[in-house]
Structure formats: C-alpha cells, structure tokens
Coordinates of C-alpha atoms in Angstrom, one line a residue:
Chain A
M1 CA -2.8 -55.0 65.2
N2 CA -4.0 -52.0 63.2
M3 CA -1.5 -49.2 63.2
L4 CA -2.0 -45.7 62.0
L5 CA 1.3 -44.1 60.9
V6 CA 1.4 -40.3 60.8
A7 CA 3.4 -38.9 57.9
E8 CA 4.6 -35.3 58.0
Y9 CA 4.2 -32.7 55.3
R10 CA 6.5 -29.7 55.1
Q11 CA 6.9 -26.9 52.6
G12 CA 4.8 -28.8 50.0
K13 CA 6.3 -32.3 50.4
V14 CA 5.6 -35.5 52.4
L15 CA 8.8 -36.1 54.5
G16 CA 10.5 -39.4 54.0
N17 CA 10.6 -40.2 57.6
F18 CA 7.4 -42.3 57.4
H19 CA 9.6 -45.1 56.0
E20 CA 11.0 -45.4 59.5
L21 CA 7.5 -45.7 60.9
L22 CA 6.9 -48.5 58.4
A23 CA 10.0 -50.4 59.6
F24 CA 8.6 -50.1 63.2
A25 CA 5.2 -51.4 62.1
A26 CA 6.9 -54.3 60.3
Q27 CA 8.9 -55.2 63.4
L28 CA 5.7 -55.4 65.4
Q29 CA 4.0 -57.3 62.6
G30 CA 1.2 -54.7 62.5
Q31 CA -1.1 -53.7 59.6
P32 CA -0.1 -50.2 58.7
S33 CA -2.2 -47.4 57.2
L34 CA -1.0 -43.9 56.7
F35 CA -2.3 -40.5 57.7
V36 CA -1.2 -37.2 56.3
V37 CA -2.4 -33.6 56.2
G38 CA -1.1 -33.0 52.7
D39 CA -2.0 -32.8 49.0
V40 CA -5.1 -34.8 48.3
N41 CA -4.0 -35.0 44.6
A42 CA -0.5 -36.3 45.4
P43 CA -0.7 -39.1 47.9
P44 CA 2.5 -40.8 48.9
A45 CA 3.2 -44.2 47.1
F46 CA 2.0 -46.9 49.5
P47 CA 0.2 -50.2 49.0
G48 CA -2.6 -49.6 51.5
R49 CA -5.0 -47.1 52.9
V50 CA -4.0 -43.4 53.2
Y51 CA -6.1 -40.9 55.0
I52 CA -5.5 -37.5 53.6
A53 CA -6.8 -34.1 54.7
D54 CA -6.2 -31.1 52.6
V55 CA -3.3 -29.0 53.7
T56 CA -4.6 -25.8 52.1
T57 CA -7.6 -26.0 54.5
Y58 CA -5.8 -27.4 57.6
K59 CA -2.4 -25.8 57.1
E60 CA 1.0 -27.4 57.8
Y61 CA 0.7 -26.5 61.5
D62 CA -2.6 -26.5 63.3
P63 CA -2.5 -29.1 66.1
S64 CA -6.1 -28.5 66.9
S65 CA -7.6 -29.5 63.5
H66 CA -4.9 -32.1 62.9
K67 CA -5.8 -33.8 66.2
K68 CA -9.5 -33.9 65.2
L69 CA -8.7 -35.3 61.8
L70 CA -6.5 -37.9 63.3
L71 CA -9.2 -38.9 65.8
E72 CA -11.5 -39.5 62.8
A73 CA -8.9 -41.7 61.1
V74 CA -8.2 -43.6 64.3
R75 CA -11.9 -44.3 64.7
R76 CA -12.4 -45.4 61.1
E77 CA -9.2 -47.5 61.1
Q78 CA -9.9 -49.0 64.6
A79 CA -6.2 -48.4 65.2
E80 CA -4.7 -49.9 68.4
M81 CA -1.5 -48.0 67.9
V82 CA -0.7 -44.5 66.4
V83 CA 2.9 -44.0 65.4
F84 CA 4.6 -40.6 65.0
A85 CA 8.2 -39.6 64.4
H86 CA 9.7 -38.0 67.5
S87 CA 10.0 -34.7 65.6
S88 CA 8.8 -31.2 66.1
Y89 CA 5.5 -32.3 64.4
G90 CA 5.2 -35.6 66.2
W91 CA 6.1 -34.6 69.8
D92 CA 3.7 -31.6 69.5
L93 CA 0.7 -33.6 68.2
A94 CA 1.1 -37.0 69.9
P95 CA 0.3 -35.9 73.5
R96 CA -2.8 -34.0 72.3
L97 CA -4.1 -37.1 70.5
A98 CA -3.2 -39.4 73.5
M99 CA -5.2 -37.1 75.8
A100 CA -8.2 -37.2 73.5
L101 CA -8.0 -41.0 73.2
G102 CA -7.3 -41.7 76.9
A103 CA -4.2 -43.4 75.6
A104 CA -0.7 -43.9 77.0
Q105 CA 1.9 -42.0 75.0
I106 CA 5.4 -43.3 74.9
S107 CA 8.0 -40.8 73.7
E108 CA 11.1 -41.3 71.7
V109 CA 11.1 -45.1 71.3
T110 CA 14.4 -46.5 70.4
A111 CA 13.7 -50.2 70.4
V112 CA 11.0 -52.8 71.3
I113 CA 11.5 -55.7 73.7
D114 CA 8.7 -58.3 74.0
G115 CA 6.1 -55.7 73.1
D116 CA 7.4 -53.1 75.5
C117 CA 9.0 -49.9 74.3
V118 CA 12.5 -48.8 75.2
V119 CA 13.1 -45.0 75.6
P120 CA 16.1 -42.9 76.6
A121 CA 16.4 -41.3 80.1
C122 CA 18.8 -38.8 81.7
N123 CA 20.2 -37.4 78.5
S124 CA 20.5 -40.9 76.9
K125 CA 22.7 -42.1 79.8
L126 CA 20.0 -44.6 80.7
R127 CA 17.2 -46.5 79.0
R128 CA 13.7 -47.1 80.3
R129 CA 11.5 -50.0 79.4
V130 CA 7.9 -49.0 79.4
K131 CA 4.7 -50.9 79.2
S132 CA 1.4 -49.4 77.9
L133 CA -1.6 -50.0 80.1
S134 CA -4.2 -48.5 77.8
A135 CA -6.3 -50.0 75.0
I136 CA -4.7 -47.7 72.4
T137 CA -1.1 -46.6 72.5
V138 CA 0.5 -43.6 70.9
V139 CA 4.2 -43.7 70.3
T140 CA 6.8 -41.3 68.9
L141 CA 10.0 -42.9 67.4
Q142 CA 13.5 -41.6 67.8
S143 CA 14.8 -40.5 64.5
G144 CA 17.1 -43.2 63.0
A145 CA 16.3 -45.8 65.6
F146 CA 14.4 -47.9 63.1
S147 CA 16.1 -48.3 59.7
A148 CA 13.9 -46.8 57.0
Q149 CA 12.1 -49.3 54.7
A150 CA 12.8 -49.0 51.0
A151 CA 10.7 -46.5 49.1
Q152 CA 7.1 -47.8 48.7
T153 CA 5.4 -48.7 45.5
G154 CA 1.7 -49.1 44.7
T155 CA -1.3 -47.0 44.5
P156 CA -2.8 -46.1 47.8
A157 CA -6.5 -46.4 48.6
V158 CA -7.1 -42.7 49.4
I159 CA -9.6 -41.8 52.1
P160 CA -10.2 -38.1 52.2
L161 CA -10.9 -36.6 55.6
E162 CA -12.8 -33.4 56.5
I163 CA -13.9 -31.8 59.7
D164 CA -15.5 -28.5 60.7
E165 CA -12.8 -26.6 62.5
A166 CA -11.6 -23.1 63.2
G167 CA -8.8 -23.7 65.7
P168 CA -7.0 -21.1 67.9
Y169 CA -3.7 -21.4 66.0
T170 CA -2.7 -19.1 63.1
F171 CA 0.2 -20.5 61.2
K172 CA 2.0 -17.6 59.5
G173 CA 4.8 -19.5 57.6
Y174 CA 8.4 -20.5 58.0
E175 CA 11.6 -18.7 58.7
I176 CA 14.7 -20.4 57.3
A177 CA 18.1 -19.8 58.9
T178 CA 20.5 -18.1 56.5
A179 CA 23.4 -20.2 55.5
G180 CA 26.7 -19.1 56.9
G181 CA 30.2 -18.8 55.6
V182 CA 31.7 -22.2 56.7
D183 CA 30.7 -25.4 55.0
L184 CA 31.7 -28.0 57.6
G185 CA 30.7 -30.7 55.2
K186 CA 34.0 -30.1 53.2
A187 CA 36.4 -30.3 56.2
A188 CA 38.4 -33.5 56.7
V189 CA 38.8 -32.8 60.4
I190 CA 36.3 -31.1 62.7
V191 CA 37.0 -30.3 66.3
S192 CA 33.8 -29.4 68.1
A193 CA 33.2 -27.6 71.3
G194 CA 30.4 -28.6 73.7
R195 CA 29.1 -27.2 76.9
G196 CA 32.1 -28.7 78.7
I197 CA 34.3 -25.9 77.4
G198 CA 32.9 -23.9 80.3
K199 CA 33.4 -20.3 79.0
P200 CA 33.6 -18.5 75.7
E201 CA 37.4 -17.9 76.0
N202 CA 38.0 -21.6 75.7
V203 CA 36.6 -21.7 72.2
A204 CA 40.1 -20.6 71.2
L205 CA 41.5 -23.9 72.5
V206 CA 39.2 -25.8 70.1
A207 CA 39.9 -23.5 67.2
E208 CA 43.6 -23.7 67.7
L209 CA 43.5 -27.5 67.7
A210 CA 41.3 -27.5 64.6
K211 CA 43.8 -25.2 62.8
T212 CA 46.7 -27.4 63.8
L213 CA 44.9 -30.4 62.3
K214 CA 44.1 -28.3 59.1
G215 CA 40.4 -28.6 59.9
E216 CA 37.5 -26.5 61.0
Y217 CA 36.0 -26.1 64.4
G218 CA 32.3 -26.7 65.1
A219 CA 30.1 -26.6 68.2
S220 CA 27.2 -28.3 69.8
R221 CA 23.9 -26.5 70.2
P222 CA 24.3 -25.1 73.8
V223 CA 27.5 -23.4 72.8
V224 CA 25.8 -21.8 69.7
D225 CA 22.8 -20.8 71.8
A226 CA 25.1 -19.1 74.3
Q227 CA 26.5 -17.2 71.2
W228 CA 30.0 -18.4 71.9
V229 CA 30.2 -19.8 68.4
E230 CA 28.3 -18.7 65.2
H231 CA 25.2 -20.7 64.2
H232 CA 26.8 -21.8 60.9
R233 CA 29.3 -23.9 62.8
Q234 CA 26.6 -25.9 64.7
V235 CA 26.6 -29.7 64.2
G236 CA 23.5 -31.7 64.8
T237 CA 19.8 -31.9 63.9
T238 CA 19.2 -28.2 63.9
G239 CA 22.6 -27.4 62.3
Q240 CA 24.9 -29.2 59.8
T241 CA 25.3 -33.0 59.2
V242 CA 28.9 -33.9 58.8
A243 CA 31.0 -37.0 58.1
P244 CA 34.7 -36.0 58.3
K245 CA 37.7 -38.3 58.5
L246 CA 38.2 -37.2 62.1
Y247 CA 35.7 -35.7 64.4
M248 CA 36.8 -34.6 67.9
A249 CA 34.1 -33.9 70.3
C250 CA 35.4 -31.8 73.2
G251 CA 33.2 -31.4 76.2
I252 CA 30.2 -32.8 74.3
S253 CA 28.0 -35.1 76.3
G254 CA 26.4 -36.6 73.1
A255 CA 22.7 -35.7 73.0
I256 CA 20.9 -37.6 70.3
Q257 CA 20.4 -34.4 68.3
H258 CA 24.2 -33.9 68.2
L259 CA 25.0 -37.5 67.4
A260 CA 22.5 -37.4 64.5
G261 CA 24.7 -34.7 62.9
M262 CA 28.1 -36.5 63.2
K263 CA 27.7 -40.2 63.7
K264 CA 28.8 -41.0 60.2
S265 CA 32.3 -39.6 60.8
E266 CA 35.0 -42.0 60.0
F267 CA 36.8 -41.7 63.3
V268 CA 35.5 -40.1 66.5
V269 CA 37.6 -39.0 69.4
A270 CA 35.7 -37.7 72.5
V271 CA 37.4 -35.6 75.2
N272 CA 35.3 -35.6 78.4
T273 CA 35.6 -35.7 82.1
D274 CA 32.5 -37.9 82.4
K275 CA 33.3 -41.5 81.5
D276 CA 29.5 -42.3 81.2
A277 CA 28.7 -39.5 78.8
P278 CA 26.6 -41.0 75.9
I279 CA 29.2 -39.7 73.3
G280 CA 31.2 -42.8 74.5
E281 CA 28.6 -45.0 72.7
I282 CA 29.9 -43.9 69.3
A283 CA 33.4 -42.7 70.1
D284 CA 36.3 -44.8 68.8
V285 CA 38.5 -43.2 71.5
M286 CA 37.4 -41.6 74.6
V287 CA 40.0 -39.4 76.4
I288 CA 39.1 -38.9 80.0
A289 CA 40.6 -35.5 80.7
D290 CA 39.8 -31.8 81.4
L291 CA 39.9 -30.3 78.0
K292 CA 41.3 -27.0 79.3
Q293 CA 44.5 -28.9 80.2
F294 CA 44.4 -31.5 77.5
L295 CA 43.8 -29.5 74.4
P296 CA 46.7 -27.1 74.7
V297 CA 49.1 -30.0 75.4
L298 CA 47.8 -32.0 72.4
T299 CA 48.0 -29.0 70.1
E300 CA 51.6 -28.3 71.1
K301 CA 52.6 -31.9 70.6
L302 CA 50.8 -32.1 67.2
R303 CA 52.8 -29.0 66.0
M304 CA 55.9 -31.0 66.6
V305 CA 54.7 -34.1 64.6
Chain B
M1 CA -1.6 -10.7 84.0
K2 CA -1.5 -14.0 86.0
I3 CA 1.4 -16.2 85.0
L4 CA 2.1 -19.8 86.0
V5 CA 5.5 -21.5 85.6
C6 CA 5.9 -25.2 86.1
M7 CA 9.3 -26.5 87.2
K8 CA 10.9 -29.8 87.8
H9 CA 13.9 -30.5 90.1
V10 CA 16.3 -32.9 88.3
P11 CA 19.8 -34.3 88.9
D12 CA 22.7 -32.7 87.2
M13 CA 23.1 -34.9 84.1
E14 CA 26.9 -35.2 84.7
S15 CA 26.0 -37.2 87.9
K16 CA 27.0 -40.8 88.3
F17 CA 23.6 -42.5 88.2
K18 CA 22.8 -45.6 90.1
I19 CA 19.6 -47.7 89.6
S20 CA 17.2 -47.7 92.5
T21 CA 16.7 -50.9 94.5
D22 CA 13.3 -51.5 92.8
G23 CA 15.0 -51.2 89.4
R24 CA 12.5 -48.8 88.0
W25 CA 14.2 -45.4 88.5
Y26 CA 17.5 -43.9 89.6
D27 CA 18.6 -43.8 93.2
D28 CA 17.9 -40.4 94.7
G29 CA 21.0 -40.3 96.9
D30 CA 24.4 -38.7 96.2
L31 CA 23.1 -36.5 93.4
A32 CA 23.5 -32.8 92.8
W33 CA 20.1 -31.3 92.0
R34 CA 19.1 -28.3 89.9
I35 CA 16.2 -26.7 88.1
N36 CA 15.4 -28.7 84.9
E37 CA 17.3 -26.7 82.3
Y38 CA 14.2 -26.2 80.0
D39 CA 12.2 -24.9 83.0
E40 CA 14.8 -22.3 83.7
Y41 CA 14.0 -20.8 80.3
A42 CA 10.4 -21.0 81.3
V43 CA 11.1 -19.1 84.5
E44 CA 13.1 -16.5 82.6
Q45 CA 10.5 -15.9 80.0
A46 CA 7.8 -15.5 82.7
V47 CA 9.9 -12.9 84.4
R48 CA 10.6 -11.0 81.1
L49 CA 6.9 -11.0 80.4
K50 CA 6.2 -9.5 83.8
E51 CA 8.9 -6.9 83.2
Q52 CA 7.3 -6.0 79.8
L53 CA 3.7 -5.7 81.0
G54 CA 4.2 -4.6 84.6
D55 CA 1.3 -5.3 87.0
S56 CA 1.7 -9.1 86.7
D57 CA 2.0 -11.9 89.2
I58 CA 4.0 -15.1 88.7
T59 CA 3.3 -18.3 90.5
V60 CA 6.0 -21.1 90.2
L61 CA 4.8 -24.6 90.9
S62 CA 6.9 -27.7 91.5
I63 CA 6.0 -31.3 92.4
G64 CA 8.4 -33.3 94.5
P65 CA 9.9 -34.0 97.9
E66 CA 11.2 -31.4 100.4
R67 CA 14.3 -30.7 98.4
V68 CA 12.4 -29.0 95.5
K69 CA 12.0 -26.0 97.8
E70 CA 15.7 -25.2 97.0
A71 CA 14.9 -24.9 93.3
M72 CA 11.8 -22.9 94.0
K73 CA 13.9 -20.4 96.0
K74 CA 16.1 -19.9 93.0
A75 CA 13.0 -19.2 90.8
L76 CA 11.7 -16.8 93.4
A77 CA 15.1 -15.0 93.4
M78 CA 14.9 -14.8 89.6
G79 CA 11.7 -12.9 89.9
C80 CA 8.7 -15.2 90.5
D81 CA 6.3 -13.9 93.2
R82 CA 5.1 -17.0 94.9
G83 CA 6.0 -20.7 95.1
V84 CA 3.6 -23.6 95.3
H85 CA 5.2 -26.8 96.5
V86 CA 3.1 -29.9 95.7
V87 CA 4.5 -32.3 98.2
D88 CA 5.1 -35.8 96.6
D89 CA 7.8 -38.1 97.8
R90 CA 7.8 -40.2 94.7
P91 CA 6.8 -38.1 91.6
S92 CA 8.8 -40.5 89.4
D93 CA 6.1 -43.2 90.0
R94 CA 3.6 -41.0 88.1
D95 CA 3.5 -40.9 84.3
A96 CA 3.2 -37.7 82.3
M97 CA -0.6 -37.8 82.3
A98 CA -0.7 -38.1 86.1
I99 CA 1.7 -35.2 86.6
A100 CA -0.3 -33.1 84.1
T101 CA -3.5 -34.0 86.0
I102 CA -2.0 -32.5 89.2
I103 CA -0.9 -29.3 87.5
A104 CA -4.2 -28.9 85.7
A105 CA -6.1 -29.4 89.0
F106 CA -4.1 -26.6 90.6
A107 CA -4.5 -24.3 87.6
R108 CA -8.2 -24.9 87.1
G109 CA -10.3 -22.0 88.4
R110 CA -7.2 -19.8 89.1
N111 CA -7.5 -18.1 85.7
F112 CA -3.9 -18.0 84.6
D113 CA -3.5 -15.9 81.5
C114 CA -0.2 -17.5 80.5
I115 CA 1.5 -20.7 81.5
F116 CA 5.1 -21.6 80.8
T117 CA 6.7 -25.0 81.1
G118 CA 10.0 -26.5 79.8
M119 CA 9.6 -28.5 76.6
Q120 CA 10.8 -31.7 78.4
S121 CA 12.5 -32.8 81.6
Q122 CA 16.2 -33.8 81.3
D123 CA 15.6 -37.0 83.3
R124 CA 12.3 -38.4 82.0
G125 CA 12.3 -36.5 78.7
S126 CA 8.8 -37.4 77.6
G127 CA 8.0 -33.8 76.4
Q128 CA 4.3 -34.4 77.1
V129 CA 3.4 -32.6 80.4
G130 CA 3.1 -29.1 79.2
L131 CA 1.0 -30.0 76.2
L132 CA -1.2 -32.3 78.3
V133 CA -1.8 -29.5 80.8
G134 CA -2.9 -27.2 77.9
E135 CA -5.3 -29.9 76.6
M136 CA -6.7 -30.5 80.0
L137 CA -7.4 -26.8 80.6
G138 CA -8.6 -26.3 77.0
L139 CA -5.9 -23.7 76.3
P140 CA -4.0 -23.3 73.0
A141 CA -0.5 -24.7 73.6
V142 CA 2.6 -24.1 71.5
S143 CA 5.6 -26.4 72.0
T144 CA 9.3 -26.0 71.5
I145 CA 9.3 -22.3 71.4
V146 CA 12.5 -20.4 70.6
D147 CA 11.1 -16.9 70.3
F148 CA 8.3 -15.3 72.2
S149 CA 6.6 -11.9 71.8
C150 CA 3.5 -10.6 73.5
I151 CA 1.7 -7.9 71.6
G152 CA -0.9 -6.0 73.7
E153 CA -2.2 -8.1 76.6
H154 CA -3.1 -11.4 75.0
N155 CA -1.8 -11.8 71.5
Y156 CA 1.4 -13.8 71.1
T157 CA 3.7 -14.3 68.1
I158 CA 5.7 -17.4 68.7
K159 CA 8.5 -19.1 66.8
R160 CA 8.6 -22.9 67.1
E161 CA 11.8 -24.7 66.3
L162 CA 11.6 -27.4 63.6
E163 CA 14.4 -29.5 62.1
G164 CA 17.2 -28.2 59.9
G165 CA 17.3 -24.6 61.0
V166 CA 13.6 -24.0 60.1
R167 CA 11.2 -22.1 62.4
A168 CA 7.5 -22.0 62.2
V169 CA 5.8 -18.7 63.0
V170 CA 2.6 -19.1 64.9
E171 CA 0.1 -16.7 66.4
V172 CA -2.2 -17.5 69.3
R173 CA -4.4 -15.5 71.6
G174 CA -4.3 -16.0 75.3
P175 CA -4.9 -17.5 77.7
A176 CA -2.3 -19.9 76.4
L177 CA 0.5 -22.3 77.3
F178 CA 4.0 -22.4 75.9
T179 CA 6.7 -25.1 76.3
C180 CA 10.2 -23.6 76.2
Q181 CA 13.2 -24.9 74.2
L182 CA 16.9 -24.2 74.5
G183 CA 17.9 -21.0 72.8
L184 CA 14.7 -19.1 73.8
N185 CA 16.6 -16.8 76.3
T186 CA 19.6 -16.7 78.6
P187 CA 18.3 -17.2 82.2
R188 CA 19.5 -14.6 84.6
Y189 CA 21.6 -15.2 87.7
P190 CA 19.8 -14.2 90.9
T191 CA 21.4 -11.1 92.5
L192 CA 22.2 -11.1 96.2
P193 CA 19.5 -8.5 97.0
N194 CA 17.0 -10.6 95.1
I195 CA 18.1 -13.8 96.9
M196 CA 17.4 -11.9 100.2
K197 CA 14.1 -10.7 99.0
A198 CA 13.1 -14.2 97.9
K199 CA 13.3 -15.4 101.4
K200 CA 10.3 -13.3 102.3
K201 CA 8.2 -14.5 99.4
E202 CA 5.3 -16.8 99.9
L203 CA 5.9 -20.5 99.6
L204 CA 2.7 -22.5 99.8
T205 CA 2.6 -26.2 100.5
V206 CA -0.1 -28.4 99.0
P207 CA -0.3 -32.2 99.7
V208 CA -0.3 -34.0 96.4
A209 CA -3.4 -36.0 97.4
E210 CA -5.5 -32.8 97.1
L211 CA -4.7 -32.5 93.4
A212 CA -3.9 -36.0 92.1
G213 CA -6.5 -38.1 90.3
G214 CA -6.6 -41.1 88.1
G215 CA -3.9 -43.7 87.7
N216 CA -1.1 -44.2 85.3
L217 CA -1.6 -45.2 81.7
Q218 CA 1.9 -46.6 81.4
D219 CA 4.3 -48.4 83.7
T220 CA 8.1 -48.3 83.9
V221 CA 9.2 -51.9 83.8
R222 CA 12.8 -51.1 84.5
L223 CA 15.5 -48.6 84.1
F224 CA 18.9 -49.8 82.9
F225 CA 22.2 -48.7 81.4
P226 CA 22.6 -49.2 77.7
E227 CA 25.0 -51.9 76.6
K228 CA 28.4 -50.4 75.7
K229 CA 29.0 -51.1 72.1
G230 CA 32.5 -52.6 71.8
G231 CA 35.3 -51.0 70.0
G232 CA 35.6 -47.7 71.9
M233 CA 38.9 -47.3 73.7
L234 CA 39.1 -45.5 77.0
L235 CA 42.2 -43.4 77.6
E236 CA 42.9 -42.3 81.2
G237 CA 46.0 -40.9 82.9
E238 CA 48.3 -37.9 82.9
V239 CA 47.7 -35.3 80.2
P240 CA 51.1 -35.4 78.4
Q241 CA 51.0 -39.3 78.1
L242 CA 47.3 -39.1 77.0
A243 CA 48.3 -36.7 74.2
D244 CA 51.1 -39.0 73.1
K245 CA 48.8 -42.0 73.1
L246 CA 46.1 -40.2 71.1
I247 CA 48.6 -39.0 68.5
A248 CA 49.9 -42.6 68.1
I249 CA 46.3 -43.8 67.6
L250 CA 45.6 -41.0 65.1
K251 CA 48.7 -42.0 63.1
E252 CA 47.7 -45.6 63.1
K253 CA 44.0 -45.4 62.5
T254 CA 43.5 -42.2 60.4
T255 CA 45.1 -40.4 57.6
V256 CA 44.7 -36.9 59.0
L257 CA 48.3 -36.6 60.2
A258 CA 49.8 -37.9 57.0

C-alpha cells in the first residue's frame, strides 16, 4: 500500500513527529513517502521520496494551498492512505483533504486491529473500532500512540511541488505564551486541580496539600481557562510537561492532552468520584472520594506524619 | 449579519456508559444530556458577535431525537433567535461526512455570513464536521480558535491554538466558518427573563430525510471499553481510612514522605 505521510513544519523546522507516522506505516507494512510544506533546500533525512512545496510561498498555515499541494502529491504517488499527526496542523487539514478525495477520514487513531483503526470516544472512556469504506483513507494519529521510529538516514528523492493559488487565508505569524514564574519541571511533588474541584475557592485545598508535601500545585486546562489558576501552572499538551516523583491528580478526568503532560511521573495518585475516569488507566492508586472532603483530611494527617 | 451555530446534544462525560445492544454505540438510556461543551463556546461567540454588531440574527441547528430540543431551548435562552431541529432518531449511525452533508444542505442558499461550530464533539470526537461544512459550502474555515475578533462587517482576526502554548494569528474575510476550542470564552448562564423569552422563540422542525444525502464512508465496527492496564489500585471507603491507606502507600512506594 502506498502511504503518503504528512510532516509538519513550524517556525522554520520540520517537526519530529513524522517518525511516529513512519512507525504506523511500518506496522501496516506500507510503502511510505513524505510530504511537507517546508524548505526545499533542507529536506528531512529519509530514504525515499519527499514531496516538498516551498514554505515561503505557501506559508506555514494556509490550508487551502496545502490541500491542493497534497492532492497533487496523492495523485502522483497514487497513495491509498494519507497519514497526519492528530495535531493542530493535522486535524485542520485532514478533513479538507478527505473531502476533496471523497475519502473516509479517521481521527485520532490509537491502534490498528486487523486493518481497522481504533479511536477514542467519550473523553477516552471508550474505544471505537472503525472500518474505512472508501478507496483512499485519510487518518490522523494520536500523539504518542505509535512509538517514533529512530531518526532516519539517507538522502531523499526530492520532488518539488507547485500550484497556482491565492487562498482566502492570511497567516500573520505566531504568538508565544510568556513563560511564567513557576517551573513545575523542578518540583518533586505536584498536586494538580482539575475540573472536579468545582469552584475557584477549592484551589486552596490543592495548594495546601502541595505545600504540605513540599511540592507545587498545578492544574488541568479547564481550570486554567476558567482563570482559577495561572497559565504557567498548566500541565499538558498546551502547558508544561512534568515527571515528578509524585503526581496527584485531583478531580482530573484524564483527557489525552493532560496525560501527555504527566504520564512520565514516577508515581501517580488520582482522586476522583468517577471510577471509570480515564486517569485510572495510568494511575498507580485511584482514590474514589469527593476531593472536597478527602483533601483536607489527607493534608491534616500528613502534617502529623 | 446572518449567523448559524451548529450544536450537538451529548451525554455528560461523567456518566456511566453502557454499550448499546448492537455493540456499535453507547446505550441512550439513563444518561444526563447537555450541550456539547465546545458548541457552548460556539453559541456564546455567536451571541457576542450579535451584541457587537447589532442587527443580526442567529439560527441554532441541532440534529437528533426529540430530546435535543432541551439543549436548543438553552441556546435560545443564551441569545440565539431561532432553533432548527433536524429530527433524526439515530444520528450516531451517520459518519462526520454524512452529518456535515445535512448541515451544508440546510445552510446552502440561506446566505449565512458567519458559522460557528464546536471544534469536536465530546462523544464522537472526530473534529471534522465543522471543517467539512466549510469545504462543502466553499467557505474559508478556521479550526480550534481561542480568540475571535470581527473588524468591520466581514473581516476576522483569529487566533488558532497550536501545541506548546503557541497560537497562530490568521485573518480571513467572511462569509466564513469557525470551530471553537476551550478557552475561547466563558459561556453565559441564561437568566430567568431570557429563559421565559426563549419559550416564545421560533423552533422549526425539519425531517432529516429532507436534508440527508449520500451514505457513510466509514463504519463503526464496535464500541468497547479499553482494557484496564493492571497495577492500578482502587481505594474506596470512608475518608479518614482512605487517607491513612494512601499515606501508608506513599511511605512504602515513594520517597516523598522521607
């Protein structure tokens, strides 16, 4: 099967996540080629065909021209599968391409069973096995689901792509969040607050416990978005990635974006009222309790240890 | 300005899910239902745009069985002007392309200037429907927006959320479609007077057969619970005993209490 893997280019660099796409292609025993809108003079190391369109012409974000360039690559490669990372670039472009190809698009693939894709459902509480019914299939892969292949070597056969296009999108540039005062990466203990804390006053319960454990407190995204906790304390894909000795997830259901930021912690304790919350998949200990009652008692007892 | 908001009714994600008898989706019974979280940001953004521009009209559309009317009433109480209920008893049988086809069929010819959807649904989570609707209608579509400003009548400056705290700034000219991400805004609570007013607002009913077309491009083989990876210990019981047990475990398995 010919597979076209879509690499991403951001702020002047090809992102490394295409190595995960290569692992997926290897698992399916496909013949991979790469596509990237990037620097024509600096193709990624890869022992195969690489379709490159010039990023200075087509910009780092312009889904309309990127889609047309991809269509051209799919046609030339006679690809039966187009593979993206399930990222802000991939999930934005994949449906547009699928629409143009009349192809099924399967989002956030975590595994493959007998040629069918497995994707998460209901906040990762469930899994769905999906079969494509179209001649070409477009997939996006969950970050981390397929272990990245080693860095590639070899000189690619570069195939430059060009189209005539003035799309409706004007990409103005990037905004980078300013780094905050707390470096959670240095803390041995992190106690994090999730949506389950219910109201901003309860952040204090989490902060108190963190202090007692001589650690820092963090938060999952919804708590930061609600402005109950500052952004620099956010753990997850859009915040910090941490690996403390102890991570306590309080009222955090365990969305993949959060797990990506803390799953390397040495020991994980989850406090949750929902036994089936996906955080249970990676927690070493899951305490089924209302954190508003449990945390103050735990803090008090720890003070006496 | 004519604004369209697309909204899905989903179960509360804290619910205890059961697999349906055909094994391909979850059982509909015994669930608490709510507006898909991302769609609530879409509703809120539409209402804010109307407040900014004045002289605008917001249609909220939802596909599903009778119960979706409850969610639409909330959207009307938040400030949408009219509801369109596309009656479909089994929307979960349709893939993203089929759902987008229905929405596009409704929107075509109605000249919406601005369309908002959530970036994904909490249950299916494909993140495709909004973008597909944009493609079908030939409109520029920007996904995963966390900041929205409308300059003049039809010029939009949008911030898209990327990974690692980075945002991309993008400009488009309307008519256009936007898919809304967490953090875009804080949805308002409907006030009692607005809830009363919403009861008088128009709620149209359209049979899905009038809008649907084409089949699915993908098929759900089955829905299942992930295997629990061993090792995790479950602690249940009274709070003081739970705290004692946890402290004992932390002393044994970690060095943080040393």
